[in-house]
Amino acid sequence: MASFEALLFDLDGTLLDTAKDLVQSGHAVREAMALAPLSDARVLSFVGKGAERFVHRLLTDDLDGDAKPDVHAQGMNCFDSVYEQYNGCWAKPFEGVIEGLERLHVAKVPMAVVTNKAQSFTEALLERSNLNQYFRFAIGGDAIAHKKPHPQPLLEAARRLGVSATSVWMLGDSANDAQAARAAGMRVYLLPYGYREGVALEHIPCDGIVQSIDAFAQWTLQSSYRSKAPHGVGGAGTNPALGSDA
């Protein structure tokens, strides 16, 4: 296996549990648009492909639905206003995130965030959660032309880090992360928690499933982050997950 020189991380559902921020914002948009309430789980299933698609889904109650342009514009204005207030209000790092990032930071592993969240909201959330100290930069969903699952933001992150895309590994929680990484020629590891738009983890092809960011950090640093993966790192259709009892 090729070694890696840098790491990319998704944000929502990978580093931070932002479910309540997003769900409460979704409920507020539905209420403001005089639409019937939905369950928390249903609203959360709309998360994953950026604010524009989130609002389309909120307005149509359909993962593939498209609201009328004028209705969508109104919904986006409402979302931006509401989410500016809610962004980070209830967000918290998943277990092992701080410990893992601290280990990697001390070891001077170059790291960046690539997310479909808007750039302004991304930077505000990283600052509010105090995670910005660990990353060279963040690329938000509206920072360049394409969002994940398109590979462009990952390739741009590799360019900014000054390394080859094939020497970068991605950590995420969804098919968006896995598809973008594969298309960019990067290895990708997924966390067992997060927001996957209703897609089961075992149905997402990846290079491994890691139980936490800290488990991943310990593995990489014990074996040197330029060395190859040990036995026992699993993925969809591969070996048992790192940190599991399998």
JSON list of C-alpha atoms in Angstrom, two decimals:
[
{"chain": "A", "resi": 1, "resn": "MET", "atom": "CA", "xyz": [0.00, 0.00, 0.00]},
{"chain": "A", "resi": 2, "resn": "ALA", "atom": "CA", "xyz": [1.20, 3.54, -0.76]},
{"chain": "A", "resi": 3, "resn": "SER", "atom": "CA", "xyz": [2.17, 5.70, 2.21]},
{"chain": "A", "resi": 4, "resn": "PHE", "atom": "CA", "xyz": [0.42, 8.99, 2.93]},
{"chain": "A", "resi": 5, "resn": "GLU", "atom": "CA", "xyz": [1.76, 12.47, 3.46]},
{"chain": "A", "resi": 6, "resn": "ALA", "atom": "CA", "xyz": [-1.41, 14.35, 4.46]},
{"chain": "A", "resi": 7, "resn": "LEU", "atom": "CA", "xyz": [-4.96, 13.80, 5.68]},
{"chain": "A", "resi": 8, "resn": "LEU", "atom": "CA", "xyz": [-8.30, 15.30, 4.68]},
{"chain": "A", "resi": 9, "resn": "PHE", "atom": "CA", "xyz": [-11.35, 15.26, 6.94]},
{"chain": "A", "resi": 10, "resn": "ASP", "atom": "CA", "xyz": [-15.03, 15.75, 6.35]},
{"chain": "A", "resi": 11, "resn": "LEU", "atom": "CA", "xyz": [-16.66, 18.00, 8.96]},
{"chain": "A", "resi": 12, "resn": "ASP", "atom": "CA", "xyz": [-20.32, 17.28, 9.79]},
{"chain": "A", "resi": 13, "resn": "GLY", "atom": "CA", "xyz": [-20.77, 13.68, 10.89]},
{"chain": "A", "resi": 14, "resn": "THR", "atom": "CA", "xyz": [-17.02, 12.98, 10.93]},
{"chain": "A", "resi": 15, "resn": "LEU", "atom": "CA", "xyz": [-15.42, 15.50, 13.27]},
{"chain": "A", "resi": 16, "resn": "LEU", "atom": "CA", "xyz": [-18.49, 17.14, 14.77]},
{"chain": "A", "resi": 17, "resn": "ASP", "atom": "CA", "xyz": [-21.94, 15.94, 15.70]},
{"chain": "A", "resi": 18, "resn": "THR", "atom": "CA", "xyz": [-23.96, 18.78, 14.21]},
{"chain": "A", "resi": 19, "resn": "ALA", "atom": "CA", "xyz": [-27.22, 16.87, 13.92]},
{"chain": "A", "resi": 20, "resn": "LYS", "atom": "CA", "xyz": [-29.23, 19.09, 16.25]},
{"chain": "A", "resi": 21, "resn": "ASP", "atom": "CA", "xyz": [-27.98, 22.31, 14.61]},
{"chain": "A", "resi": 22, "resn": "LEU", "atom": "CA", "xyz": [-29.08, 21.04, 11.20]},
{"chain": "A", "resi": 23, "resn": "VAL", "atom": "CA", "xyz": [-32.33, 19.44, 12.31]},
{"chain": "A", "resi": 24, "resn": "GLN", "atom": "CA", "xyz": [-33.50, 22.51, 14.23]},
{"chain": "A", "resi": 25, "resn": "SER", "atom": "CA", "xyz": [-32.63, 24.68, 11.24]},
{"chain": "A", "resi": 26, "resn": "GLY", "atom": "CA", "xyz": [-34.60, 22.34, 8.98]},
{"chain": "A", "resi": 27, "resn": "HIS", "atom": "CA", "xyz": [-37.64, 22.46, 11.23]},
{"chain": "A", "resi": 28, "resn": "ALA", "atom": "CA", "xyz": [-37.46, 26.26, 11.30]},
{"chain": "A", "resi": 29, "resn": "VAL", "atom": "CA", "xyz": [-37.37, 26.45, 7.49]},
{"chain": "A", "resi": 30, "resn": "ARG", "atom": "CA", "xyz": [-40.34, 24.11, 7.16]},
{"chain": "A", "resi": 31, "resn": "GLU", "atom": "CA", "xyz": [-42.29, 26.15, 9.71]},
{"chain": "A", "resi": 32, "resn": "ALA", "atom": "CA", "xyz": [-41.45, 29.46, 8.05]},
{"chain": "A", "resi": 33, "resn": "MET", "atom": "CA", "xyz": [-42.57, 28.07, 4.69]},
{"chain": "A", "resi": 34, "resn": "ALA", "atom": "CA", "xyz": [-45.88, 26.85, 6.19]},
{"chain": "A", "resi": 35, "resn": "LEU", "atom": "CA", "xyz": [-45.04, 23.19, 5.61]},
{"chain": "A", "resi": 36, "resn": "ALA", "atom": "CA", "xyz": [-46.05, 20.28, 7.83]},
{"chain": "A", "resi": 37, "resn": "PRO", "atom": "CA", "xyz": [-43.45, 19.17, 10.39]},
{"chain": "A", "resi": 38, "resn": "LEU", "atom": "CA", "xyz": [-41.22, 16.19, 9.69]},
{"chain": "A", "resi": 39, "resn": "SER", "atom": "CA", "xyz": [-39.45, 13.84, 12.10]},
{"chain": "A", "resi": 40, "resn": "ASP", "atom": "CA", "xyz": [-35.92, 14.63, 13.23]},
{"chain": "A", "resi": 41, "resn": "ALA", "atom": "CA", "xyz": [-34.68, 11.48, 11.48]},
{"chain": "A", "resi": 42, "resn": "ARG", "atom": "CA", "xyz": [-36.28, 12.51, 8.20]},
{"chain": "A", "resi": 43, "resn": "VAL", "atom": "CA", "xyz": [-34.73, 15.99, 8.29]},
{"chain": "A", "resi": 44, "resn": "LEU", "atom": "CA", "xyz": [-31.34, 14.53, 9.16]},
{"chain": "A", "resi": 45, "resn": "SER", "atom": "CA", "xyz": [-31.54, 12.17, 6.17]},
{"chain": "A", "resi": 46, "resn": "PHE", "atom": "CA", "xyz": [-31.55, 15.27, 3.94]},
{"chain": "A", "resi": 47, "resn": "VAL", "atom": "CA", "xyz": [-28.02, 16.25, 5.07]},
{"chain": "A", "resi": 48, "resn": "GLY", "atom": "CA", "xyz": [-25.01, 15.49, 2.91]},
{"chain": "A", "resi": 49, "resn": "LYS", "atom": "CA", "xyz": [-24.85, 17.41, -0.36]},
{"chain": "A", "resi": 50, "resn": "GLY", "atom": "CA", "xyz": [-24.70, 21.01, 0.77]},
{"chain": "A", "resi": 51, "resn": "ALA", "atom": "CA", "xyz": [-27.22, 23.67, 1.74]},
{"chain": "A", "resi": 52, "resn": "GLU", "atom": "CA", "xyz": [-28.84, 24.05, -1.67]},
{"chain": "A", "resi": 53, "resn": "ARG", "atom": "CA", "xyz": [-29.75, 20.37, -1.90]},
{"chain": "A", "resi": 54, "resn": "PHE", "atom": "CA", "xyz": [-30.71, 20.30, 1.81]},
{"chain": "A", "resi": 55, "resn": "VAL", "atom": "CA", "xyz": [-33.24, 23.08, 1.21]},
{"chain": "A", "resi": 56, "resn": "HIS", "atom": "CA", "xyz": [-34.62, 21.40, -1.93]},
{"chain": "A", "resi": 57, "resn": "ARG", "atom": "CA", "xyz": [-35.17, 18.26, 0.14]},
{"chain": "A", "resi": 58, "resn": "LEU", "atom": "CA", "xyz": [-36.71, 20.19, 3.01]},
{"chain": "A", "resi": 59, "resn": "LEU", "atom": "CA", "xyz": [-39.19, 21.91, 0.69]},
{"chain": "A", "resi": 60, "resn": "THR", "atom": "CA", "xyz": [-40.17, 18.79, -1.25]},
{"chain": "A", "resi": 61, "resn": "ASP", "atom": "CA", "xyz": [-39.72, 16.05, 1.38]},
{"chain": "A", "resi": 62, "resn": "ASP", "atom": "CA", "xyz": [-37.90, 14.14, -1.34]},
{"chain": "A", "resi": 63, "resn": "LEU", "atom": "CA", "xyz": [-34.19, 13.26, -1.54]},
{"chain": "A", "resi": 64, "resn": "ASP", "atom": "CA", "xyz": [-34.26, 13.88, -5.30]},
{"chain": "A", "resi": 65, "resn": "GLY", "atom": "CA", "xyz": [-36.88, 16.62, -5.34]},
{"chain": "A", "resi": 66, "resn": "ASP", "atom": "CA", "xyz": [-36.42, 20.11, -6.75]},
{"chain": "A", "resi": 67, "resn": "ALA", "atom": "CA", "xyz": [-38.49, 23.02, -5.46]},
{"chain": "A", "resi": 68, "resn": "LYS", "atom": "CA", "xyz": [-39.59, 25.77, -7.83]},
{"chain": "A", "resi": 69, "resn": "PRO", "atom": "CA", "xyz": [-36.80, 28.35, -8.25]},
{"chain": "A", "resi": 70, "resn": "ASP", "atom": "CA", "xyz": [-38.62, 31.19, -6.47]},
{"chain": "A", "resi": 71, "resn": "VAL", "atom": "CA", "xyz": [-39.66, 28.91, -3.61]},
{"chain": "A", "resi": 72, "resn": "HIS", "atom": "CA", "xyz": [-36.14, 27.54, -3.31]},
{"chain": "A", "resi": 73, "resn": "ALA", "atom": "CA", "xyz": [-34.67, 31.06, -3.23]},
{"chain": "A", "resi": 74, "resn": "GLN", "atom": "CA", "xyz": [-37.04, 31.95, -0.41]},
{"chain": "A", "resi": 75, "resn": "GLY", "atom": "CA", "xyz": [-36.13, 28.77, 1.43]},
{"chain": "A", "resi": 76, "resn": "MET", "atom": "CA", "xyz": [-32.40, 29.46, 1.04]},
{"chain": "A", "resi": 77, "resn": "ASN", "atom": "CA", "xyz": [-32.80, 32.96, 2.47]},
{"chain": "A", "resi": 78, "resn": "CYS", "atom": "CA", "xyz": [-34.67, 31.49, 5.41]},
{"chain": "A", "resi": 79, "resn": "PHE", "atom": "CA", "xyz": [-32.07, 28.76, 5.93]},
{"chain": "A", "resi": 80, "resn": "ASP", "atom": "CA", "xyz": [-29.14, 31.17, 5.80]},
{"chain": "A", "resi": 81, "resn": "SER", "atom": "CA", "xyz": [-30.79, 33.41, 8.39]},
{"chain": "A", "resi": 82, "resn": "VAL", "atom": "CA", "xyz": [-31.70, 30.56, 10.74]},
{"chain": "A", "resi": 83, "resn": "TYR", "atom": "CA", "xyz": [-28.48, 28.59, 10.39]},
{"chain": "A", "resi": 84, "resn": "GLU", "atom": "CA", "xyz": [-26.36, 31.64, 11.08]},
{"chain": "A", "resi": 85, "resn": "GLN", "atom": "CA", "xyz": [-27.92, 31.59, 14.55]},
{"chain": "A", "resi": 86, "resn": "TYR", "atom": "CA", "xyz": [-27.87, 27.80, 15.06]},
{"chain": "A", "resi": 87, "resn": "ASN", "atom": "CA", "xyz": [-24.49, 26.91, 13.51]},
{"chain": "A", "resi": 88, "resn": "GLY", "atom": "CA", "xyz": [-22.47, 25.33, 16.32]},
{"chain": "A", "resi": 89, "resn": "CYS", "atom": "CA", "xyz": [-25.07, 25.92, 19.05]},
{"chain": "A", "resi": 90, "resn": "TRP", "atom": "CA", "xyz": [-25.31, 22.23, 19.93]},
{"chain": "A", "resi": 91, "resn": "ALA", "atom": "CA", "xyz": [-22.35, 20.87, 17.96]},
{"chain": "A", "resi": 92, "resn": "LYS", "atom": "CA", "xyz": [-19.80, 18.74, 19.77]},
{"chain": "A", "resi": 93, "resn": "PRO", "atom": "CA", "xyz": [-16.83, 16.62, 18.71]},
{"chain": "A", "resi": 94, "resn": "PHE", "atom": "CA", "xyz": [-17.47, 12.92, 18.40]},
{"chain": "A", "resi": 95, "resn": "GLU", "atom": "CA", "xyz": [-15.68, 10.69, 20.91]},
{"chain": "A", "resi": 96, "resn": "GLY", "atom": "CA", "xyz": [-11.97, 10.44, 20.14]},
{"chain": "A", "resi": 97, "resn": "VAL", "atom": "CA", "xyz": [-11.84, 13.41, 17.78]},
{"chain": "A", "resi": 98, "resn": "ILE", "atom": "CA", "xyz": [-9.90, 15.82, 20.00]},
{"chain": "A", "resi": 99, "resn": "GLU", "atom": "CA", "xyz": [-7.52, 13.12, 21.20]},
{"chain": "A", "resi": 100, "resn": "GLY", "atom": "CA", "xyz": [-6.87, 11.91, 17.67]},
{"chain": "A", "resi": 101, "resn": "LEU", "atom": "CA", "xyz": [-6.39, 15.34, 16.15]},
{"chain": "A", "resi": 102, "resn": "GLU", "atom": "CA", "xyz": [-4.04, 16.27, 18.97]},
{"chain": "A", "resi": 103, "resn": "ARG", "atom": "CA", "xyz": [-1.89, 13.19, 18.32]},
{"chain": "A", "resi": 104, "resn": "LEU", "atom": "CA", "xyz": [-1.73, 13.91, 14.60]},
{"chain": "A", "resi": 105, "resn": "HIS", "atom": "CA", "xyz": [-1.06, 17.61, 15.16]},
{"chain": "A", "resi": 106, "resn": "VAL", "atom": "CA", "xyz": [1.80, 16.92, 17.55]},
{"chain": "A", "resi": 107, "resn": "ALA", "atom": "CA", "xyz": [3.25, 14.53, 14.98]},
{"chain": "A", "resi": 108, "resn": "LYS", "atom": "CA", "xyz": [3.05, 17.37, 12.41]},
{"chain": "A", "resi": 109, "resn": "VAL", "atom": "CA", "xyz": [0.79, 15.52, 10.00]},
{"chain": "A", "resi": 110, "resn": "PRO", "atom": "CA", "xyz": [-0.55, 18.09, 7.48]},
{"chain": "A", "resi": 111, "resn": "MET", "atom": "CA", "xyz": [-4.36, 18.17, 7.72]},
{"chain": "A", "resi": 112, "resn": "ALA", "atom": "CA", "xyz": [-7.23, 20.03, 6.06]},
{"chain": "A", "resi": 113, "resn": "VAL", "atom": "CA", "xyz": [-11.03, 19.94, 6.07]},
{"chain": "A", "resi": 114, "resn": "VAL", "atom": "CA", "xyz": [-13.09, 19.37, 2.92]},
{"chain": "A", "resi": 115, "resn": "THR", "atom": "CA", "xyz": [-16.83, 19.77, 3.42]},
{"chain": "A", "resi": 116, "resn": "ASN", "atom": "CA", "xyz": [-20.00, 20.53, 1.49]},
{"chain": "A", "resi": 117, "resn": "LYS", "atom": "CA", "xyz": [-20.96, 23.13, 4.10]},
{"chain": "A", "resi": 118, "resn": "ALA", "atom": "CA", "xyz": [-20.71, 26.74, 2.89]},
{"chain": "A", "resi": 119, "resn": "GLN", "atom": "CA", "xyz": [-17.29, 28.31, 3.47]},
{"chain": "A", "resi": 120, "resn": "SER", "atom": "CA", "xyz": [-18.51, 31.00, 5.86]},
{"chain": "A", "resi": 121, "resn": "PHE", "atom": "CA", "xyz": [-20.42, 28.50, 7.98]},
{"chain": "A", "resi": 122, "resn": "THR", "atom": "CA", "xyz": [-17.47, 26.09, 7.89]},
{"chain": "A", "resi": 123, "resn": "GLU", "atom": "CA", "xyz": [-14.99, 28.65, 9.15]},
{"chain": "A", "resi": 124, "resn": "ALA", "atom": "CA", "xyz": [-17.37, 29.87, 11.85]},
{"chain": "A", "resi": 125, "resn": "LEU", "atom": "CA", "xyz": [-18.04, 26.32, 13.04]},
{"chain": "A", "resi": 126, "resn": "LEU", "atom": "CA", "xyz": [-14.37, 25.35, 13.15]},
{"chain": "A", "resi": 127, "resn": "GLU", "atom": "CA", "xyz": [-13.59, 28.49, 15.14]},
{"chain": "A", "resi": 128, "resn": "ARG", "atom": "CA", "xyz": [-16.53, 28.03, 17.51]},
{"chain": "A", "resi": 129, "resn": "SER", "atom": "CA", "xyz": [-15.56, 24.41, 18.17]},
{"chain": "A", "resi": 130, "resn": "ASN", "atom": "CA", "xyz": [-11.86, 25.32, 18.47]},
{"chain": "A", "resi": 131, "resn": "LEU", "atom": "CA", "xyz": [-10.93, 22.73, 15.84]},
{"chain": "A", "resi": 132, "resn": "ASN", "atom": "CA", "xyz": [-9.43, 25.32, 13.49]},
{"chain": "A", "resi": 133, "resn": "GLN", "atom": "CA", "xyz": [-6.11, 25.05, 15.35]},
{"chain": "A", "resi": 134, "resn": "TYR", "atom": "CA", "xyz": [-5.51, 21.59, 13.89]},
{"chain": "A", "resi": 135, "resn": "PHE", "atom": "CA", "xyz": [-5.99, 22.33, 10.20]},
{"chain": "A", "resi": 136, "resn": "ARG", "atom": "CA", "xyz": [-4.00, 24.20, 7.57]},
{"chain": "A", "resi": 137, "resn": "PHE", "atom": "CA", "xyz": [-7.24, 25.33, 5.88]},
{"chain": "A", "resi": 138, "resn": "ALA", "atom": "CA", "xyz": [-10.79, 24.29, 5.04]},
{"chain": "A", "resi": 139, "resn": "ILE", "atom": "CA", "xyz": [-12.51, 24.08, 1.66]},
{"chain": "A", "resi": 140, "resn": "GLY", "atom": "CA", "xyz": [-16.26, 24.68, 1.85]},
{"chain": "A", "resi": 141, "resn": "GLY", "atom": "CA", "xyz": [-18.94, 23.61, -0.56]},
{"chain": "A", "resi": 142, "resn": "ASP", "atom": "CA", "xyz": [-19.20, 27.00, -2.26]},
{"chain": "A", "resi": 143, "resn": "ALA", "atom": "CA", "xyz": [-15.45, 27.74, -2.32]},
{"chain": "A", "resi": 144, "resn": "ILE", "atom": "CA", "xyz": [-14.87, 26.17, -5.73]},
{"chain": "A", "resi": 145, "resn": "ALA", "atom": "CA", "xyz": [-17.03, 25.00, -8.64]},
{"chain": "A", "resi": 146, "resn": "HIS", "atom": "CA", "xyz": [-17.85, 21.47, -7.48]},
{"chain": "A", "resi": 147, "resn": "LYS", "atom": "CA", "xyz": [-18.82, 19.78, -4.22]},
{"chain": "A", "resi": 148, "resn": "LYS", "atom": "CA", "xyz": [-18.24, 16.20, -3.10]},
{"chain": "A", "resi": 149, "resn": "PRO", "atom": "CA", "xyz": [-18.82, 13.59, -4.49]},
{"chain": "A", "resi": 150, "resn": "HIS", "atom": "CA", "xyz": [-16.95, 15.39, -7.28]},
{"chain": "A", "resi": 151, "resn": "PRO", "atom": "CA", "xyz": [-13.19, 15.00, -6.71]},
{"chain": "A", "resi": 152, "resn": "GLN", "atom": "CA", "xyz": [-12.34, 18.66, -7.40]},
{"chain": "A", "resi": 153, "resn": "PRO", "atom": "CA", "xyz": [-12.32, 19.89, -3.77]},
{"chain": "A", "resi": 154, "resn": "LEU", "atom": "CA", "xyz": [-10.08, 17.01, -2.69]},
{"chain": "A", "resi": 155, "resn": "LEU", "atom": "CA", "xyz": [-7.71, 17.58, -5.58]},
{"chain": "A", "resi": 156, "resn": "GLU", "atom": "CA", "xyz": [-7.60, 21.29, -4.74]},
{"chain": "A", "resi": 157, "resn": "ALA", "atom": "CA", "xyz": [-6.82, 20.46, -1.11]},
{"chain": "A", "resi": 158, "resn": "ALA", "atom": "CA", "xyz": [-3.92, 18.24, -2.19]},
{"chain": "A", "resi": 159, "resn": "ARG", "atom": "CA", "xyz": [-2.64, 21.04, -4.42]},
{"chain": "A", "resi": 160, "resn": "ARG", "atom": "CA", "xyz": [-2.75, 23.55, -1.57]},
{"chain": "A", "resi": 161, "resn": "LEU", "atom": "CA", "xyz": [-0.98, 21.11, 0.73]},
{"chain": "A", "resi": 162, "resn": "GLY", "atom": "CA", "xyz": [1.73, 20.67, -1.88]},
{"chain": "A", "resi": 163, "resn": "VAL", "atom": "CA", "xyz": [1.46, 16.90, -2.13]},
{"chain": "A", "resi": 164, "resn": "SER", "atom": "CA", "xyz": [0.36, 14.37, -4.71]},
{"chain": "A", "resi": 165, "resn": "ALA", "atom": "CA", "xyz": [-3.32, 13.39, -4.51]},
{"chain": "A", "resi": 166, "resn": "THR", "atom": "CA", "xyz": [-2.32, 9.73, -4.36]},
{"chain": "A", "resi": 167, "resn": "SER", "atom": "CA", "xyz": [-0.37, 10.40, -1.15]},
{"chain": "A", "resi": 168, "resn": "VAL", "atom": "CA", "xyz": [-3.42, 11.88, 0.63]},
{"chain": "A", "resi": 169, "resn": "TRP", "atom": "CA", "xyz": [-5.95, 9.88, 2.66]},
{"chain": "A", "resi": 170, "resn": "MET", "atom": "CA", "xyz": [-9.54, 10.98, 3.31]},
{"chain": "A", "resi": 171, "resn": "LEU", "atom": "CA", "xyz": [-11.53, 10.35, 6.48]},
{"chain": "A", "resi": 172, "resn": "GLY", "atom": "CA", "xyz": [-15.28, 10.74, 6.26]},
{"chain": "A", "resi": 173, "resn": "ASP", "atom": "CA", "xyz": [-18.64, 9.21, 7.07]},
{"chain": "A", "resi": 174, "resn": "SER", "atom": "CA", "xyz": [-20.58, 8.98, 3.82]},
{"chain": "A", "resi": 175, "resn": "ALA", "atom": "CA", "xyz": [-20.70, 7.88, 0.20]},
{"chain": "A", "resi": 176, "resn": "ASN", "atom": "CA", "xyz": [-19.96, 11.49, -0.79]},
{"chain": "A", "resi": 177, "resn": "ASP", "atom": "CA", "xyz": [-16.55, 11.22, 0.88]},
{"chain": "A", "resi": 178, "resn": "ALA", "atom": "CA", "xyz": [-15.84, 7.75, -0.46]},
{"chain": "A", "resi": 179, "resn": "GLN", "atom": "CA", "xyz": [-16.82, 8.56, -4.04]},
{"chain": "A", "resi": 180, "resn": "ALA", "atom": "CA", "xyz": [-14.88, 11.83, -4.08]},
{"chain": "A", "resi": 181, "resn": "ALA", "atom": "CA", "xyz": [-11.76, 10.19, -2.67]},
{"chain": "A", "resi": 182, "resn": "ARG", "atom": "CA", "xyz": [-11.87, 7.26, -5.07]},
{"chain": "A", "resi": 183, "resn": "ALA", "atom": "CA", "xyz": [-12.33, 9.62, -8.02]},
{"chain": "A", "resi": 184, "resn": "ALA", "atom": "CA", "xyz": [-9.36, 11.69, -6.79]},
{"chain": "A", "resi": 185, "resn": "GLY", "atom": "CA", "xyz": [-7.15, 8.60, -6.49]},
{"chain": "A", "resi": 186, "resn": "MET", "atom": "CA", "xyz": [-7.06, 8.79, -2.68]},
{"chain": "A", "resi": 187, "resn": "ARG", "atom": "CA", "xyz": [-7.55, 6.09, -0.09]},
{"chain": "A", "resi": 188, "resn": "VAL", "atom": "CA", "xyz": [-10.62, 6.64, 2.09]},
{"chain": "A", "resi": 189, "resn": "TYR", "atom": "CA", "xyz": [-11.53, 5.48, 5.59]},
{"chain": "A", "resi": 190, "resn": "LEU", "atom": "CA", "xyz": [-15.01, 5.84, 7.05]},
{"chain": "A", "resi": 191, "resn": "LEU", "atom": "CA", "xyz": [-16.30, 6.30, 10.59]},
{"chain": "A", "resi": 192, "resn": "PRO", "atom": "CA", "xyz": [-19.22, 4.09, 11.77]},
{"chain": "A", "resi": 193, "resn": "TYR", "atom": "CA", "xyz": [-21.23, 7.12, 12.91]},
{"chain": "A", "resi": 194, "resn": "GLY", "atom": "CA", "xyz": [-22.33, 10.15, 10.86]},
{"chain": "A", "resi": 195, "resn": "TYR", "atom": "CA", "xyz": [-24.87, 11.16, 8.24]},
{"chain": "A", "resi": 196, "resn": "ARG", "atom": "CA", "xyz": [-25.20, 8.93, 5.19]},
{"chain": "A", "resi": 197, "resn": "GLU", "atom": "CA", "xyz": [-28.46, 9.98, 3.50]},
{"chain": "A", "resi": 198, "resn": "GLY", "atom": "CA", "xyz": [-29.97, 6.62, 4.43]},
{"chain": "A", "resi": 199, "resn": "VAL", "atom": "CA", "xyz": [-27.20, 4.53, 2.82]},
{"chain": "A", "resi": 200, "resn": "ALA", "atom": "CA", "xyz": [-25.92, 1.69, 5.03]},
{"chain": "A", "resi": 201, "resn": "LEU", "atom": "CA", "xyz": [-22.21, 1.84, 5.86]},
{"chain": "A", "resi": 202, "resn": "GLU", "atom": "CA", "xyz": [-21.61, -1.69, 4.58]},
{"chain": "A", "resi": 203, "resn": "HIS", "atom": "CA", "xyz": [-22.87, -0.63, 1.16]},
{"chain": "A", "resi": 204, "resn": "ILE", "atom": "CA", "xyz": [-20.23, 2.07, 0.73]},
{"chain": "A", "resi": 205, "resn": "PRO", "atom": "CA", "xyz": [-16.98, 0.83, -0.86]},
{"chain": "A", "resi": 206, "resn": "CYS", "atom": "CA", "xyz": [-13.99, 2.16, 1.07]},
{"chain": "A", "resi": 207, "resn": "ASP", "atom": "CA", "xyz": [-10.50, 1.17, 2.17]},
{"chain": "A", "resi": 208, "resn": "GLY", "atom": "CA", "xyz": [-11.39, 0.70, 5.82]},
{"chain": "A", "resi": 209, "resn": "ILE", "atom": "CA", "xyz": [-13.74, 1.45, 8.69]},
{"chain": "A", "resi": 210, "resn": "VAL", "atom": "CA", "xyz": [-12.14, 3.05, 11.74]},
{"chain": "A", "resi": 211, "resn": "GLN", "atom": "CA", "xyz": [-13.94, 3.17, 15.07]},
{"chain": "A", "resi": 212, "resn": "SER", "atom": "CA", "xyz": [-12.78, 6.70, 15.93]},
{"chain": "A", "resi": 213, "resn": "ILE", "atom": "CA", "xyz": [-10.37, 9.42, 14.86]},
{"chain": "A", "resi": 214, "resn": "ASP", "atom": "CA", "xyz": [-8.22, 8.57, 17.87]},
{"chain": "A", "resi": 215, "resn": "ALA", "atom": "CA", "xyz": [-8.09, 4.88, 16.90]},
{"chain": "A", "resi": 216, "resn": "PHE", "atom": "CA", "xyz": [-7.00, 5.92, 13.42]},
{"chain": "A", "resi": 217, "resn": "ALA", "atom": "CA", "xyz": [-4.36, 8.29, 14.81]},
{"chain": "A", "resi": 218, "resn": "GLN", "atom": "CA", "xyz": [-2.91, 5.67, 17.15]},
{"chain": "A", "resi": 219, "resn": "TRP", "atom": "CA", "xyz": [-2.69, 3.15, 14.32]},
{"chain": "A", "resi": 220, "resn": "THR", "atom": "CA", "xyz": [-1.00, 5.55, 11.92]},
{"chain": "A", "resi": 221, "resn": "LEU", "atom": "CA", "xyz": [1.46, 6.90, 14.45]},
{"chain": "A", "resi": 222, "resn": "GLN", "atom": "CA", "xyz": [2.39, 3.49, 15.85]},
{"chain": "A", "resi": 223, "resn": "SER", "atom": "CA", "xyz": [3.19, 2.26, 12.39]},
{"chain": "A", "resi": 224, "resn": "SER", "atom": "CA", "xyz": [4.54, 5.64, 11.13]},
{"chain": "A", "resi": 225, "resn": "TYR", "atom": "CA", "xyz": [2.16, 7.60, 9.00]},
{"chain": "A", "resi": 226, "resn": "ARG", "atom": "CA", "xyz": [4.29, 6.87, 5.93]},
{"chain": "A", "resi": 227, "resn": "SER", "atom": "CA", "xyz": [4.06, 3.10, 6.39]},
{"chain": "A", "resi": 228, "resn": "LYS", "atom": "CA", "xyz": [1.51, 0.65, 5.07]},
{"chain": "A", "resi": 229, "resn": "ALA", "atom": "CA", "xyz": [-1.69, -0.38, 6.85]},
{"chain": "A", "resi": 230, "resn": "PRO", "atom": "CA", "xyz": [-1.63, -3.26, 9.32]},
{"chain": "A", "resi": 231, "resn": "HIS", "atom": "CA", "xyz": [-3.83, -6.35, 9.18]},
{"chain": "A", "resi": 232, "resn": "GLY", "atom": "CA", "xyz": [-7.31, -5.79, 10.57]},
{"chain": "A", "resi": 233, "resn": "VAL", "atom": "CA", "xyz": [-8.33, -2.52, 8.97]},
{"chain": "A", "resi": 234, "resn": "GLY", "atom": "CA", "xyz": [-11.62, -3.27, 7.27]},
{"chain": "A", "resi": 235, "resn": "GLY", "atom": "CA", "xyz": [-13.99, -1.73, 4.82]},
{"chain": "A", "resi": 236, "resn": "ALA", "atom": "CA", "xyz": [-16.97, -2.67, 2.73]},
{"chain": "A", "resi": 237, "resn": "GLY", "atom": "CA", "xyz": [-16.20, -6.21, 1.64]},
{"chain": "A", "resi": 238, "resn": "THR", "atom": "CA", "xyz": [-12.72, -6.22, 3.23]},
{"chain": "A", "resi": 239, "resn": "ASN", "atom": "CA", "xyz": [-11.30, -6.94, 6.68]},
{"chain": "A", "resi": 240, "resn": "PRO", "atom": "CA", "xyz": [-12.79, -6.32, 10.17]},
{"chain": "A", "resi": 241, "resn": "ALA", "atom": "CA", "xyz": [-12.79, -2.71, 11.29]},
{"chain": "A", "resi": 242, "resn": "LEU", "atom": "CA", "xyz": [-9.87, -1.20, 13.15]},
{"chain": "A", "resi": 243, "resn": "GLY", "atom": "CA", "xyz": [-10.63, -1.18, 16.86]},
{"chain": "A", "resi": 244, "resn": "SER", "atom": "CA", "xyz": [-13.38, -3.79, 16.61]},
{"chain": "A", "resi": 245, "resn": "ASP", "atom": "CA", "xyz": [-13.58, -7.11, 18.42]},
{"chain": "A", "resi": 246, "resn": "ALA", "atom": "CA", "xyz": [-14.11, -9.04, 15.21]}
]
